[in-house]
Short mmCIF file of C-alpha atoms and ligand atoms in Angstrom, two decimals:
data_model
loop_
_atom_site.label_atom_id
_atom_site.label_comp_id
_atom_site.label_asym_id
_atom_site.label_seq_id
_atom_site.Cartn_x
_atom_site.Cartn_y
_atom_site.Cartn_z
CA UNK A 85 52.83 29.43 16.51
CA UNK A 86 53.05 30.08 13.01
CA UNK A 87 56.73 31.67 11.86
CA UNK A 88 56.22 35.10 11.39
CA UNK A 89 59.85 35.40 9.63
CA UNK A 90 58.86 33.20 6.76
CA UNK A 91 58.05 35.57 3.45
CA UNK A 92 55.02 33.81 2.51
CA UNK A 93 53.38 36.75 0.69
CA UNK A 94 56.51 36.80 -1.47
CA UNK A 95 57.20 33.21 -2.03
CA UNK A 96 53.30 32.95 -2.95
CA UNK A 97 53.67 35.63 -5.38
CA UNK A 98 56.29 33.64 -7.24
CA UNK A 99 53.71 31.19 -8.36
CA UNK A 100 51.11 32.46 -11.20
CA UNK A 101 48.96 29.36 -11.00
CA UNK A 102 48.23 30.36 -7.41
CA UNK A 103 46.58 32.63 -8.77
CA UNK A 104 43.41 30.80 -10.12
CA UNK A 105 42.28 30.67 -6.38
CA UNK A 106 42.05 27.29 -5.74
CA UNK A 107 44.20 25.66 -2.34
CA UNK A 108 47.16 23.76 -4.09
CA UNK A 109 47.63 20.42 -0.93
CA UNK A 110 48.61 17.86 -3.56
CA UNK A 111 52.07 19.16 -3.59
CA UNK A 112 53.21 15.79 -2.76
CA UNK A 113 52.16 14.46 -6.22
CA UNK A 114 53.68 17.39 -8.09
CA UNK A 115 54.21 21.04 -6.87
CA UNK A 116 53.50 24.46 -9.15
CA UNK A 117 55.90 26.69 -10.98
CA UNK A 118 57.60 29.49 -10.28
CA UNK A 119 58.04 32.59 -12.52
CA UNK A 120 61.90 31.94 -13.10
CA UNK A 121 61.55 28.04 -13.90
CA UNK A 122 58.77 29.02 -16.57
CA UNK A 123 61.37 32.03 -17.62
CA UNK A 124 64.34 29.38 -17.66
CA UNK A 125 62.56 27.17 -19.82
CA UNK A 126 61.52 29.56 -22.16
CA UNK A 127 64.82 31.30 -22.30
CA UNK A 128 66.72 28.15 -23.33
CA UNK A 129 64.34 27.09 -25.89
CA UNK A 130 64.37 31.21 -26.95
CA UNK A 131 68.26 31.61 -27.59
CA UNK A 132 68.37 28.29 -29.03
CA UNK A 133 69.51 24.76 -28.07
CA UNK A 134 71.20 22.13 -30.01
CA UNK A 135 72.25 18.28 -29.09
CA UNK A 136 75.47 18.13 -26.32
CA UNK A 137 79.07 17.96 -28.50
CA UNK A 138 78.60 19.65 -31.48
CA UNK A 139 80.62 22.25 -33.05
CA UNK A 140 78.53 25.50 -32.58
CA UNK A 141 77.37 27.76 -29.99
CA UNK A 142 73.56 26.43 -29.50
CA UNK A 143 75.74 23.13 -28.82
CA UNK A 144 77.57 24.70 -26.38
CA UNK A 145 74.44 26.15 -24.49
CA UNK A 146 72.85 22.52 -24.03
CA UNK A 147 76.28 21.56 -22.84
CA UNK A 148 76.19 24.65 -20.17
CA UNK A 149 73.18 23.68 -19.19
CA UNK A 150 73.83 20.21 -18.32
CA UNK A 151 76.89 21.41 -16.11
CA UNK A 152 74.80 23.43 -14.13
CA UNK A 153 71.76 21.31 -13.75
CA UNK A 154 73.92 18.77 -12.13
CA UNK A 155 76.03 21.62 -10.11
CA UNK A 156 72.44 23.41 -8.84
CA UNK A 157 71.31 19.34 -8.04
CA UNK A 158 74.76 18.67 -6.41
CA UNK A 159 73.91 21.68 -4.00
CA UNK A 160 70.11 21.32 -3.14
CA UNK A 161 71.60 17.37 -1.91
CA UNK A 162 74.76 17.52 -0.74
CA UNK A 163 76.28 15.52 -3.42
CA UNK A 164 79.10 15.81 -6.07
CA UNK A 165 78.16 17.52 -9.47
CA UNK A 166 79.72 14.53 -11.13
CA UNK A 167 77.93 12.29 -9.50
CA UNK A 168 74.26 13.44 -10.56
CA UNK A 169 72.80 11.02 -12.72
CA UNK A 170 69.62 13.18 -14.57
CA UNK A 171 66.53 11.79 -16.57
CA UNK A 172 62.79 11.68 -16.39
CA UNK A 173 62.00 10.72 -13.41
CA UNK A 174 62.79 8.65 -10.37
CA UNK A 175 61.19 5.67 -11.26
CA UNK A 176 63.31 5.41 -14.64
CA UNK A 177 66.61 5.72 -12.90
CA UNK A 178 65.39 3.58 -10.56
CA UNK A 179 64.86 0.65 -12.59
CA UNK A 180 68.03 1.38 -14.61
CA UNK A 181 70.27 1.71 -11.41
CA UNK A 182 68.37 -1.37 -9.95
CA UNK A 183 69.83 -3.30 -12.76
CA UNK A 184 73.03 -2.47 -12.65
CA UNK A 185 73.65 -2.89 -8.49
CA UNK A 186 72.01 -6.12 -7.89
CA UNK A 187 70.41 -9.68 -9.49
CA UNK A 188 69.68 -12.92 -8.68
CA UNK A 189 72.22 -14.38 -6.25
CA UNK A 190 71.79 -10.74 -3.62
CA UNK A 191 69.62 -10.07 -1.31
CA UNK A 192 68.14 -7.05 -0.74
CA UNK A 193 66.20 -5.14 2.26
CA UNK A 194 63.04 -3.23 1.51
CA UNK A 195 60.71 -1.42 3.48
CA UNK A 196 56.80 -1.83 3.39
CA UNK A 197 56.99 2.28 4.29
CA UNK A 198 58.32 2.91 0.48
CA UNK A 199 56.47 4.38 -2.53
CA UNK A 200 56.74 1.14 -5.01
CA UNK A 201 58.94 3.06 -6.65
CA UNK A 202 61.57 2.05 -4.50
CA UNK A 203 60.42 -1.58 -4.27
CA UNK A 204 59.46 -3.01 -7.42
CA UNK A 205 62.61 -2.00 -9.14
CA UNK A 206 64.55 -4.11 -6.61
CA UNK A 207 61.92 -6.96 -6.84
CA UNK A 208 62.19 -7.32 -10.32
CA UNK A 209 66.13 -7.66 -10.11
CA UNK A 210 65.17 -11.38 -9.03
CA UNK A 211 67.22 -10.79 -6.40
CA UNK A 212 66.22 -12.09 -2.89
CA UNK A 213 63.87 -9.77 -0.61
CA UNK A 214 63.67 -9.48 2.95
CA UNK A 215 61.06 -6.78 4.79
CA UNK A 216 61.70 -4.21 6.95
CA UNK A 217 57.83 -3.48 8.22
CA UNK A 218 56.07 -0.74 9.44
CA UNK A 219 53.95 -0.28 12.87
CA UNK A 220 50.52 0.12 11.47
CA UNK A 221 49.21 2.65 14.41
CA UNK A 222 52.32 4.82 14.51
CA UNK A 223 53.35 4.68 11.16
CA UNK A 224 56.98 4.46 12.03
CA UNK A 225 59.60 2.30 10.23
CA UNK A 226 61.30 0.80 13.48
CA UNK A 227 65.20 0.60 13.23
CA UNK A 228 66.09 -2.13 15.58
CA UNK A 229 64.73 -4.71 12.79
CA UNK A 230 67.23 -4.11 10.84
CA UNK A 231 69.66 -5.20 12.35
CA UNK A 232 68.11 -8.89 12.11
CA UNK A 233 67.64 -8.23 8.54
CA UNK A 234 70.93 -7.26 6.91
CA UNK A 235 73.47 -9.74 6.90
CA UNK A 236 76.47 -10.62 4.55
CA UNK A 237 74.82 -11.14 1.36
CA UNK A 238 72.92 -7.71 1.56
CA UNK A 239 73.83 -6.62 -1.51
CA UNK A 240 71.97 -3.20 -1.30
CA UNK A 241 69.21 -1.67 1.04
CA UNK A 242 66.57 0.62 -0.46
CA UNK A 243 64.27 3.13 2.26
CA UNK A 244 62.53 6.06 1.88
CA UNK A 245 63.69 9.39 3.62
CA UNK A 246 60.29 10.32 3.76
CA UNK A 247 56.67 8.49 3.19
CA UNK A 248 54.94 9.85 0.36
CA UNK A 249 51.75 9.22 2.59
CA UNK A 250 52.11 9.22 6.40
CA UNK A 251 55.12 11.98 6.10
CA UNK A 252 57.23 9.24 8.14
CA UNK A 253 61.13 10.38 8.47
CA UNK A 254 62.55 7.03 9.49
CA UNK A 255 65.86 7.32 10.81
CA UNK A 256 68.10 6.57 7.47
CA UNK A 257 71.69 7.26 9.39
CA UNK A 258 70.60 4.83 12.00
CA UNK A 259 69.86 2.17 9.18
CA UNK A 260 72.74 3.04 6.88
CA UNK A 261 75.06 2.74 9.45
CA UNK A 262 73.97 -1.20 9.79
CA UNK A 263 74.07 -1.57 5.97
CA UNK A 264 77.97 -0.53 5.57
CA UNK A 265 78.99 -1.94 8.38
CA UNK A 266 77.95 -5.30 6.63
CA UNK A 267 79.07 -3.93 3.08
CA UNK A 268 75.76 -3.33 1.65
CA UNK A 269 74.67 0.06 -0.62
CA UNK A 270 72.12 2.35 0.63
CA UNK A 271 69.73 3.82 -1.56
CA UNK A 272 67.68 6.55 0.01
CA UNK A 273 64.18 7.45 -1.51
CA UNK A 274 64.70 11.80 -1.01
CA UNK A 275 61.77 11.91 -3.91
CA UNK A 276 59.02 13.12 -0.58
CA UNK A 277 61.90 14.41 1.14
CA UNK A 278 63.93 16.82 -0.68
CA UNK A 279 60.79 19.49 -0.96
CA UNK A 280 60.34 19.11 2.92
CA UNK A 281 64.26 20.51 4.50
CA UNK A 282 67.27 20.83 3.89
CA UNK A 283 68.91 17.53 2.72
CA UNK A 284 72.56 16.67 3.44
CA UNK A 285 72.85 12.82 1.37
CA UNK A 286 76.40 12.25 3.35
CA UNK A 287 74.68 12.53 6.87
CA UNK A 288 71.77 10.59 6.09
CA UNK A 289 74.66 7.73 5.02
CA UNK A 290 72.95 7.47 1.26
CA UNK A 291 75.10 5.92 -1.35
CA UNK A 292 72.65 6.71 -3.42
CA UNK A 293 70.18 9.72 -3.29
CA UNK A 294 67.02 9.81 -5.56
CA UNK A 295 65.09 12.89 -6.40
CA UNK A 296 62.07 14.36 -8.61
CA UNK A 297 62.60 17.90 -9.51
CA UNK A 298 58.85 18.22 -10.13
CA UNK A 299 58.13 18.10 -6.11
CA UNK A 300 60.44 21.11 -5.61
CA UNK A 301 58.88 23.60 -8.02
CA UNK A 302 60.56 22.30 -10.66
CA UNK A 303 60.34 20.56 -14.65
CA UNK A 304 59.31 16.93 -14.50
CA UNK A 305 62.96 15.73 -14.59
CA UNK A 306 64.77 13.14 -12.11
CA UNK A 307 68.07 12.98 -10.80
CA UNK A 308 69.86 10.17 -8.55
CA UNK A 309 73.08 11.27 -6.59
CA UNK A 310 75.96 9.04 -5.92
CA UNK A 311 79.99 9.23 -5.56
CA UNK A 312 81.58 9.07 -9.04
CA UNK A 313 84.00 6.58 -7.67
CA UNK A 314 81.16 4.67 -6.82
CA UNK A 315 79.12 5.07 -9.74
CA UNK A 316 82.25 3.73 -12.20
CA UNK A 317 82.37 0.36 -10.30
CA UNK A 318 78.79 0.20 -12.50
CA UNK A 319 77.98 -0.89 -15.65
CA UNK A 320 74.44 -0.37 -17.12
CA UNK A 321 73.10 -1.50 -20.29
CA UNK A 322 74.25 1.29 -22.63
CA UNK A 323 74.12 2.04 -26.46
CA UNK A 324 77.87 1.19 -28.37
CA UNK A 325 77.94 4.59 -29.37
CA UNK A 326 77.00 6.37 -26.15
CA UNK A 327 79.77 7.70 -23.22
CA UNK A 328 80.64 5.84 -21.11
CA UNK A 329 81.99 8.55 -18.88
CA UNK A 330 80.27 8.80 -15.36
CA UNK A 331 77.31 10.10 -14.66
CA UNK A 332 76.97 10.02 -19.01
CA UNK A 333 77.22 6.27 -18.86
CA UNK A 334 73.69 5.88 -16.96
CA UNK A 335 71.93 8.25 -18.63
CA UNK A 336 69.92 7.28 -21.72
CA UNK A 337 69.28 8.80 -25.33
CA UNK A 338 68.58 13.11 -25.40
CA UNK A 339 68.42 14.86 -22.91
CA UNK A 340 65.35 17.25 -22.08
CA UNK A 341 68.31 20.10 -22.21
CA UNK A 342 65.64 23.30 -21.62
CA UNK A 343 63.78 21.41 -18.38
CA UNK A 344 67.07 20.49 -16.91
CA UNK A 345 67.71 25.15 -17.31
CA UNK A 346 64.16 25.49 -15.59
CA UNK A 347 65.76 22.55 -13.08
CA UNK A 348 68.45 24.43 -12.03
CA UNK A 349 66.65 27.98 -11.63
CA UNK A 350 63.85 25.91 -9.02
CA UNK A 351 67.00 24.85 -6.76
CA UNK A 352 68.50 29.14 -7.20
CA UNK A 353 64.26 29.68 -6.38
CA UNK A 354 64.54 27.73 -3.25
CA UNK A 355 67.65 29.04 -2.11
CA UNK A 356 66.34 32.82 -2.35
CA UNK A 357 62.90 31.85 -0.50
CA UNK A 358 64.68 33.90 2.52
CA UNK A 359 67.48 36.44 2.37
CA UNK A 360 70.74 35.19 3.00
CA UNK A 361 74.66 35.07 2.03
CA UNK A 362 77.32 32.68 1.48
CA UNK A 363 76.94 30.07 -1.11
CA UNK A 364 74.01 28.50 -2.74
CA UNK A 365 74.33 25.83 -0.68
CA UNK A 366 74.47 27.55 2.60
CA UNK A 367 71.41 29.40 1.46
CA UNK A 368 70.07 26.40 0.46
CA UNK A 369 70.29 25.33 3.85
CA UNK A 370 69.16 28.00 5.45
CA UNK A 371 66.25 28.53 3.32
CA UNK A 372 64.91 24.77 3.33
CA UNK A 373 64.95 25.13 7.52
CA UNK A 374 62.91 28.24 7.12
CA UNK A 375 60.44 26.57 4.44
CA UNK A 376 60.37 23.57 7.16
CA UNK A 377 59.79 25.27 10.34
CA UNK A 378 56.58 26.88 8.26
CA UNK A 379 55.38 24.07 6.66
CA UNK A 380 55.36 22.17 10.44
CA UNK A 381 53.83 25.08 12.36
CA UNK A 382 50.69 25.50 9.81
CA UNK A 383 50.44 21.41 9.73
CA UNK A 384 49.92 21.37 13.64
CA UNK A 385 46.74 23.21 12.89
CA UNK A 386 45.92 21.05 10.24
CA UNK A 387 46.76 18.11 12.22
CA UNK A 388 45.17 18.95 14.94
CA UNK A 389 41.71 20.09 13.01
CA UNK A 390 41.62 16.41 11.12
CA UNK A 391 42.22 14.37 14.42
CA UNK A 392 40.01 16.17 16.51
CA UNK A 393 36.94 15.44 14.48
CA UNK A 394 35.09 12.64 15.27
CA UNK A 395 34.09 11.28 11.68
CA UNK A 396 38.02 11.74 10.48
CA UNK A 397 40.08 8.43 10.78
CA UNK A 398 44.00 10.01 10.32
CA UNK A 399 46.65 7.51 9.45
CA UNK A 400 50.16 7.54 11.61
CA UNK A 401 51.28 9.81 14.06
CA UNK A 402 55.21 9.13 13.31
CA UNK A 403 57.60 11.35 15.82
CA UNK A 404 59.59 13.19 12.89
CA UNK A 405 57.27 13.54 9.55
CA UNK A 406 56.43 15.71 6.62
CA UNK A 407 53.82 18.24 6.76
CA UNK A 408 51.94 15.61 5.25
CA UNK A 409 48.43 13.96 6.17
CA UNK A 410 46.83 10.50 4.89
CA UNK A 411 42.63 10.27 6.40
CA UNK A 412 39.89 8.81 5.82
CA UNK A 413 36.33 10.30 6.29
CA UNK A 414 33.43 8.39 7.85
CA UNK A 415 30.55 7.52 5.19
CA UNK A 416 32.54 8.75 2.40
CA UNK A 417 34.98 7.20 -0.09
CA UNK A 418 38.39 8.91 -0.38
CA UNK A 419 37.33 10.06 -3.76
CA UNK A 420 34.27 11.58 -2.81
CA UNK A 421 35.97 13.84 -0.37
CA UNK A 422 38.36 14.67 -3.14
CA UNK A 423 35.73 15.51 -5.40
CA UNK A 424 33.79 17.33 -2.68
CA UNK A 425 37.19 19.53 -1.80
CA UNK A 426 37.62 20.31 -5.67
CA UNK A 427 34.04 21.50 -5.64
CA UNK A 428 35.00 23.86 -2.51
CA UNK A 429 38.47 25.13 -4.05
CA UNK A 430 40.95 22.58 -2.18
CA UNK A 431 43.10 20.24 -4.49
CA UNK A 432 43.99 17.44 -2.79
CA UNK A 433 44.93 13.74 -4.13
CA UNK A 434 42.92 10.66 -3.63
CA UNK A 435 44.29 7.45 -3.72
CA UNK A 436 46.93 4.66 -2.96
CA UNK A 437 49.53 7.33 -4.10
CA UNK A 438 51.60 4.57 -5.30
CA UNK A 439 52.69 3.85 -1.49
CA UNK A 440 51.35 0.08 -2.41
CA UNK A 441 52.85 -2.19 0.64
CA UNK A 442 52.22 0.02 3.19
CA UNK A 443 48.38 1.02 2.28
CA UNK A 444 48.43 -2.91 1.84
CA UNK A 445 49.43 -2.84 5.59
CA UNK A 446 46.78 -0.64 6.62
CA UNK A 447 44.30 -3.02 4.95
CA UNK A 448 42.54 0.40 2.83
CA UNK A 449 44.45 -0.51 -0.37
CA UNK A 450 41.46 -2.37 -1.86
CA UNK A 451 38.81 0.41 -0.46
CA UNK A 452 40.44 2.83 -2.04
CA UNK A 453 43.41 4.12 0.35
CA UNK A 454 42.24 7.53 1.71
CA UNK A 455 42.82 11.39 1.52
CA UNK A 456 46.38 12.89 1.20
CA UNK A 457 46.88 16.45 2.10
CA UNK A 458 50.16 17.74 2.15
CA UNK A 459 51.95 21.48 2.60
CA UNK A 460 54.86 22.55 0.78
CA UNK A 461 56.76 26.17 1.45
CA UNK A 462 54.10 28.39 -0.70
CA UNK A 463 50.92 26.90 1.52
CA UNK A 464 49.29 29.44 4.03
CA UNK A 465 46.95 29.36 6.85
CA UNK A 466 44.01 29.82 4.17
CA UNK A 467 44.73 26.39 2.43
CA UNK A 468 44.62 24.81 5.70
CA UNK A 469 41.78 26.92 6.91
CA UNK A 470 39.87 26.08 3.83
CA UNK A 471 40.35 22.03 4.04
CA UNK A 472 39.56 21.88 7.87
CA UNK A 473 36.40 23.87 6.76
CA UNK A 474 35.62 21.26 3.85
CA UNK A 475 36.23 18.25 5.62
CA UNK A 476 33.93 19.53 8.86
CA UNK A 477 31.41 19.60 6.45
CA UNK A 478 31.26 16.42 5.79
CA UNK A 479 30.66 15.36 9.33
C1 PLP B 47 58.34 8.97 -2.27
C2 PLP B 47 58.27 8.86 -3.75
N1 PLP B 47 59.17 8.08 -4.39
C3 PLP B 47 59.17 7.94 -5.71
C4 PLP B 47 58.24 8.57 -6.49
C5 PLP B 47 58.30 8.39 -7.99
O1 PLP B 47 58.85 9.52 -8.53
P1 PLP B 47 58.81 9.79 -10.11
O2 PLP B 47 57.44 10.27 -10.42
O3 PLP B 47 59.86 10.85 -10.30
O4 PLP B 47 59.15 8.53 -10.79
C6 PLP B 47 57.28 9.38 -5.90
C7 PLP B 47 56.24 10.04 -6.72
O5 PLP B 47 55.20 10.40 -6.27
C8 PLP B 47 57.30 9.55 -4.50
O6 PLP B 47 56.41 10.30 -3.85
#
């Protein structure tokens, strides 16, 4: 049943480039814009903006903005303003974080279900790896390993909340539980995530949260979430001259001061997706479940259309999961059916998607990988109606 209490129509109409008529399913490599992050933007480049600390009012406004980029990120996560680290993208915290926490002389778990985003950071500390694998056929991330794999000199363990490819939702309470109980940091992955539900960092057990505001309708900006306490045990590689205040001390060179204004009006977009009251992060809440329960009840159709044709091949069938599906189509390489779909109207992404142990461990990184579809909150029926329709075709 699809939820009739979720305001489609109106959260569509949000979005000008919906309007080009095409069926937007690569939101899991970037979603659109909405009206007020575009506005936002504008707007703070508009009344002016000037570098953080200086001794006039455009100073001021960069300054404003900052606070309430991190309050608006704080919110959409479950974290502490003063704990959100922001910059370009996940990847670049990443690596700078990854430097900081651990080196040679660690070890570290890592999962074969993570983008490499949240693996070759880690690698490259030269600290010591150990593997956390994934069932190839289910495309789950099994828990019980874990506890075989953490031990006393796990320095840190690093899992996705989400797969950027199967959808996967391992269970990330279950596995930080094991990692403080032996002392070890837990860096969660929320870059798939975050778009998908609502997102509470403290019950997932995440030290550290990592998200990309581009996958939740907003500017290409990052953001990783963490305790202040925590994060000034931490010492990065920093300029002399630059604060060494916390979050300030991990963040690098000038900020991009009128993304982080469009940043903070996509998490205010999200939270209005539904009416509601209380704070923004009680609408947040409520308006993340709503966007979830109607991303899952259009991908059962989709789901179900893709595995019940005979020349589709449809990677994973993990228990809790994205509205997001990874296939392969008979007689056809993954980028022909992309490039067949574009031709019919249907965006979707072709590729490894970056997810580079685990299509390793379903032996199609070398062919190619496959298809990804996914559905964020402003897909309809249509977008799925319209894939299912192309892909048929090519049976
Ligand atoms: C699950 C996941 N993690 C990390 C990343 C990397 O994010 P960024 O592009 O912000 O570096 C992506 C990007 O696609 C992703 O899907």
């Amino acid at each position: 049943m699809l939820d009739p209490t979720f305001p489609i129509e109106s959260v569509r109409s949000s979005y000008p480039a919906l309007a080009d008529g095409f069926a937007y399913l690569d939101g899991a490599a970037g979603t659109q814009t909405p009206r007020p992050v575009i506005d936002a933007v504008s707007a703070a480049y508009r009344a002016g903006i000037g570098n953080v600390g200086g001794a006039f009012p455009a100073s001021d406004r960069s300054g404003a903005i900052v606070a309430a980029c991190r309050a608006a990120v704080a919110d959409l996560v479950g974290g502490h303003p003063d704990g959100v680290v922001l910059g370009p993208n996940m990847t670049t915290l990443t690596y700078r974080l990854a430097r900081a926490i651990a080196g040679p002389g660690d070890e570290v778990v890592l999962s074969r279900l993570d983008h490499d985003a949240n693996v070759r950071p880690w690698t490259q500390t030269g600290a010591t790896v150990r593997w956390a694998e994934v069932d190839p056929v289910t495309g789950e991330l099994p828990v019980e390993q874990y506890a075989d794999l953490i031990g006393e000199r796990t320095r840190l363990v690093a899992v996705t909340a989400a797969s950027n490819i199967l959808g996967t939702r391992p269970d990330v309470a279950a596995i930080a539980e094991l990692a403080h109980r032996a002392g070890a940091l837990m860096y969660v992955d929320g870059v798939h995530a975050t778009p998908h539900g609502p997102v509470d960092m403290r019950a997932l057990g995440a030290d550290f949260y990592a998200t990309s505001a581009y996958k939740w309708s907003g500017p290409h900006i990052g953001a990783v979430v963490a305790d202040p306490a925590l994060l000034e045990t931490l010492r990065p590689d920093k300029l002399a001259s630059s604060p060494d205040t916390v979050p300030e001390r991990f963040e690098t060179g000038t900020a991009a001061f009128a993304d982080l204004a469009g940043v903070t009006a996509a998490v205010d977009h999200l939270a209005a997706m539904v009416p509601g009251t209380g704070t923004r992060r009680e609408r947040l809440l409520a308006s993340m479940s709503a966007a979830e329960e109607h991303e899952l009840a259009l991908f059962a159709v989709l789901i179900e259309g893709l595995e019940t044709m005979p020349h589709v091949t449809v990677y994973g069938k993990p228990a809790r999961r994205t509205a997001t599906a990874y296939f392969n189509v008979a007689g056809h390489t993954p980028r022909q059916v992309a490039e067949h779909l574009a031709g019919l109207g249907v965006n979707v992404w072709n590729g490894h998607n970056y997810a580079w142990e685990l299509t390793g461990a379903l032996g199609i990184r070398d062919s190619g990988g496959a298809v990804r579809a996914g559905l964020v909150h402003y897909n309809d029926r249509s977008d799925v109606d319209r894939l299912l329709d192309g892909v048929a075709r090519l049976g």
